[in-house]
Each structure stands twice: as C-alpha cells, then as structure tokens.
C-alpha cells in the first residue's frame, strides 16, 4: 500500500466509523426513550 | 464478472463508503414507504405514544431498506447488465457482495426485533412477512419467471400502511386490508405507464416485463382494467363505513381522474418518435394520486376526531 492509498484507506475508515458512532448514539437515545415510555404504561 | 476481478480486488480492499451502504437501501423508494406507513398509523383509530409511533415508522423504513439491500445483493449481476442500474454500489464494485448481504440481513432482523419489542409483535410479524415477500418470493422466485411480476411486487409495497395501522390497533381488520389493496392495485398501472415510455433493457437480462412479453397493446388494456378496479378499491374504505365523506369524495374524484387519464393511454398506439405524452401524464399523476389519497385518509380521520364534521 502506497502512502496515498493508506491515507485514502484511513479517510474512508474514519468517515465510516463516525457515521456508525452517530447511528449507535441515536439508538442508545431511542432505546432510552422507549424504555421510559414503556415503564409508564 | 470474472474478467475484471483484478480491478474489483483492488477496489474492495478499501473500506466501503457509508454512502454506498445508504444507497443499498433505495432511499428514493423509501419516501413513499415512510409516507404511506405514517398515514396508516395516523389514520388508525386509537392513539399511540409519539416515541412508539416514531419507532414503528423507523422500523418500517429499516425493514424496507433491508429488503432493498437483499434485493440488490441478489440482482447484482442483472443490475450490472442494465444502463439504469449499472452504477449501483454492487455492480460498480464499490461494495463487496457479502457486505451487502450482511447489511441486508442486519437491517431486516433489527427492524423486526425492535418493532416486536418496542411496538407490537403482530406489526413485527407483518413486517417480517413483507421483507420475506419482497426479498425472496418476489426478487428471487417470481420476478424472473412471470410477466405478472409487477403485480406481485406491488404486494411488497402495499404492506407499510397496514403495518402502521396495526402498530396502533394491534389487530388486522378490514380497513388495513383495504389500504393494502389500494397500493396493490395502484402499482401495476403506475409502473406499466412508466414502462411504456422508458425503454428499459429488462429484456436483455431476461426479466419478463409485461410490455416486452405481452406487447404494448395488452399492457395498455391492463392499465385501463386496473384503473377501473382501483376506482372501486379506493372508494371501498368509505363505502364500508371505515372513513367519512371527506375521504370518500376525494377518493372518488382522484380515482375518476386516474381513470380519465388512463383512457387515452389504453386506446392509442404509439408510433415511431412518439412523445408519449399521455403515458408520462398518467405516470406523473399516479404518484400525486397515491400521496393525495393517503393524505385524504389522514385529513378525514383528524377532521372527524376533532368533531369538525358529523
């Protein structure tokens, strides 16, 4: 892997991890909200 | 496929862009799925907590995305052979096939599980059936085998309002079945109108689309037949007393307009260099029709709930 290729690799990896992190955070909040609502039922 | 395995190998080495995963879910198709699902949920009698309602719609969208990913995983070779779809992530080699399969299964399984745990298990079961119906019965089994594939595929798109409705009520009654029937009978004339003016290369990859197999004349006649059925089916929720007159009036008016627009499509024959104006007009109206019809359903429900009428 050339340095350019490695830089591209890292860039893609980073953007994918960022999106995955956001998705996970969203689900943490969603499940928290669902739990609170369900406890009130 | 194997001739460019060298280039594919180097492309796949890079981690796939998240946008390619997103594209696998067919986001444009999803807007109609979300809208009809939401309308089913809002039109159903009863109330649902906004968080749970949001979760239900999210699950419908995730399930549709999962089914779309599985569809593209299965059809990667076909997609590569057609101009319209050749640049999708899989045939273009931007995404590994196995990744698409895992992504599709993950989304499908997660959507059904969350729907069941957070909303309602009956809604989750219907969601699971709809994913199986689209990914297996339609994509793998019937689409390559019968020119009625669009009629059958329409069934897959018809589930969202039913799921939305059942998420609120927890039971399958006549009304959600009628909402299913509306989209089921709307899909063939909607798609065939498009198929008449967009020369696709389905024939090249061996998919038996109606205009190719049965000819243009038969397709045009079918469009008219379905438009007549649609008039009856769209009015049915009002006729059986499931909705009020706001929906009834709008449904009849919209469906009559649909029928009137389909008559020139059914009765004419297009020659060389034809601009296909009636077909394009019917297709454009068909999209507006479905949005307006489901919006009417919700407006009708809200108006009666607020005591504005009756």
Tab-separated table of N, CA and C in Angstrom, chain B residues 79-92:
chain	number	residue	atom	x	y	z
B	79	UNK	N	-28.267	-6.116	-12.451
B	79	UNK	CA	-28.090	-4.665	-12.400
B	79	UNK	C	-26.893	-4.226	-13.237
B	80	UNK	N	-25.844	-5.048	-13.217
B	80	UNK	CA	-24.652	-4.723	-13.989
B	80	UNK	C	-24.911	-4.725	-15.490
B	81	UNK	N	-25.950	-5.465	-15.920
B	81	UNK	CA	-26.251	-5.572	-17.337
B	81	UNK	C	-27.196	-4.511	-17.862
B	82	UNK	N	-27.693	-3.645	-16.956
B	82	UNK	CA	-28.646	-2.622	-17.393
B	82	UNK	C	-28.104	-1.215	-17.115
B	83	UNK	N	-28.292	-0.329	-18.101
B	83	UNK	CA	-27.706	1.013	-18.011
B	83	UNK	C	-28.166	1.762	-16.756
B	84	UNK	N	-29.504	1.663	-16.479
B	84	UNK	CA	-30.093	2.413	-15.370
B	84	UNK	C	-29.471	2.030	-14.026
B	85	UNK	N	-29.069	0.763	-13.890
B	85	UNK	CA	-28.652	0.264	-12.570
B	85	UNK	C	-27.163	-0.093	-12.483
B	86	UNK	N	-26.441	0.040	-13.611
B	86	UNK	CA	-25.037	-0.420	-13.648
B	86	UNK	C	-24.139	0.325	-12.662
B	87	UNK	N	-24.542	1.548	-12.258
B	87	UNK	CA	-23.668	2.317	-11.369
B	87	UNK	C	-24.016	2.134	-9.896
B	88	UNK	N	-24.938	1.205	-9.596
B	88	UNK	CA	-25.231	0.904	-8.187
B	88	UNK	C	-23.976	0.344	-7.520
B	89	UNK	N	-23.863	0.463	-6.191
B	89	UNK	CA	-22.611	0.105	-5.492
B	89	UNK	C	-22.093	-1.301	-5.805
B	90	UNK	N	-22.997	-2.296	-5.911
B	90	UNK	CA	-22.517	-3.671	-6.119
B	90	UNK	C	-21.989	-3.926	-7.537
B	91	UNK	N	-22.804	-3.652	-8.587
B	91	UNK	CA	-22.266	-3.910	-9.933
B	91	UNK	C	-21.055	-3.030	-10.259
B	92	UNK	N	-20.969	-1.864	-9.625
B	92	UNK	CA	-19.847	-0.961	-9.871
B	92	UNK	C	-18.592	-1.393	-9.088
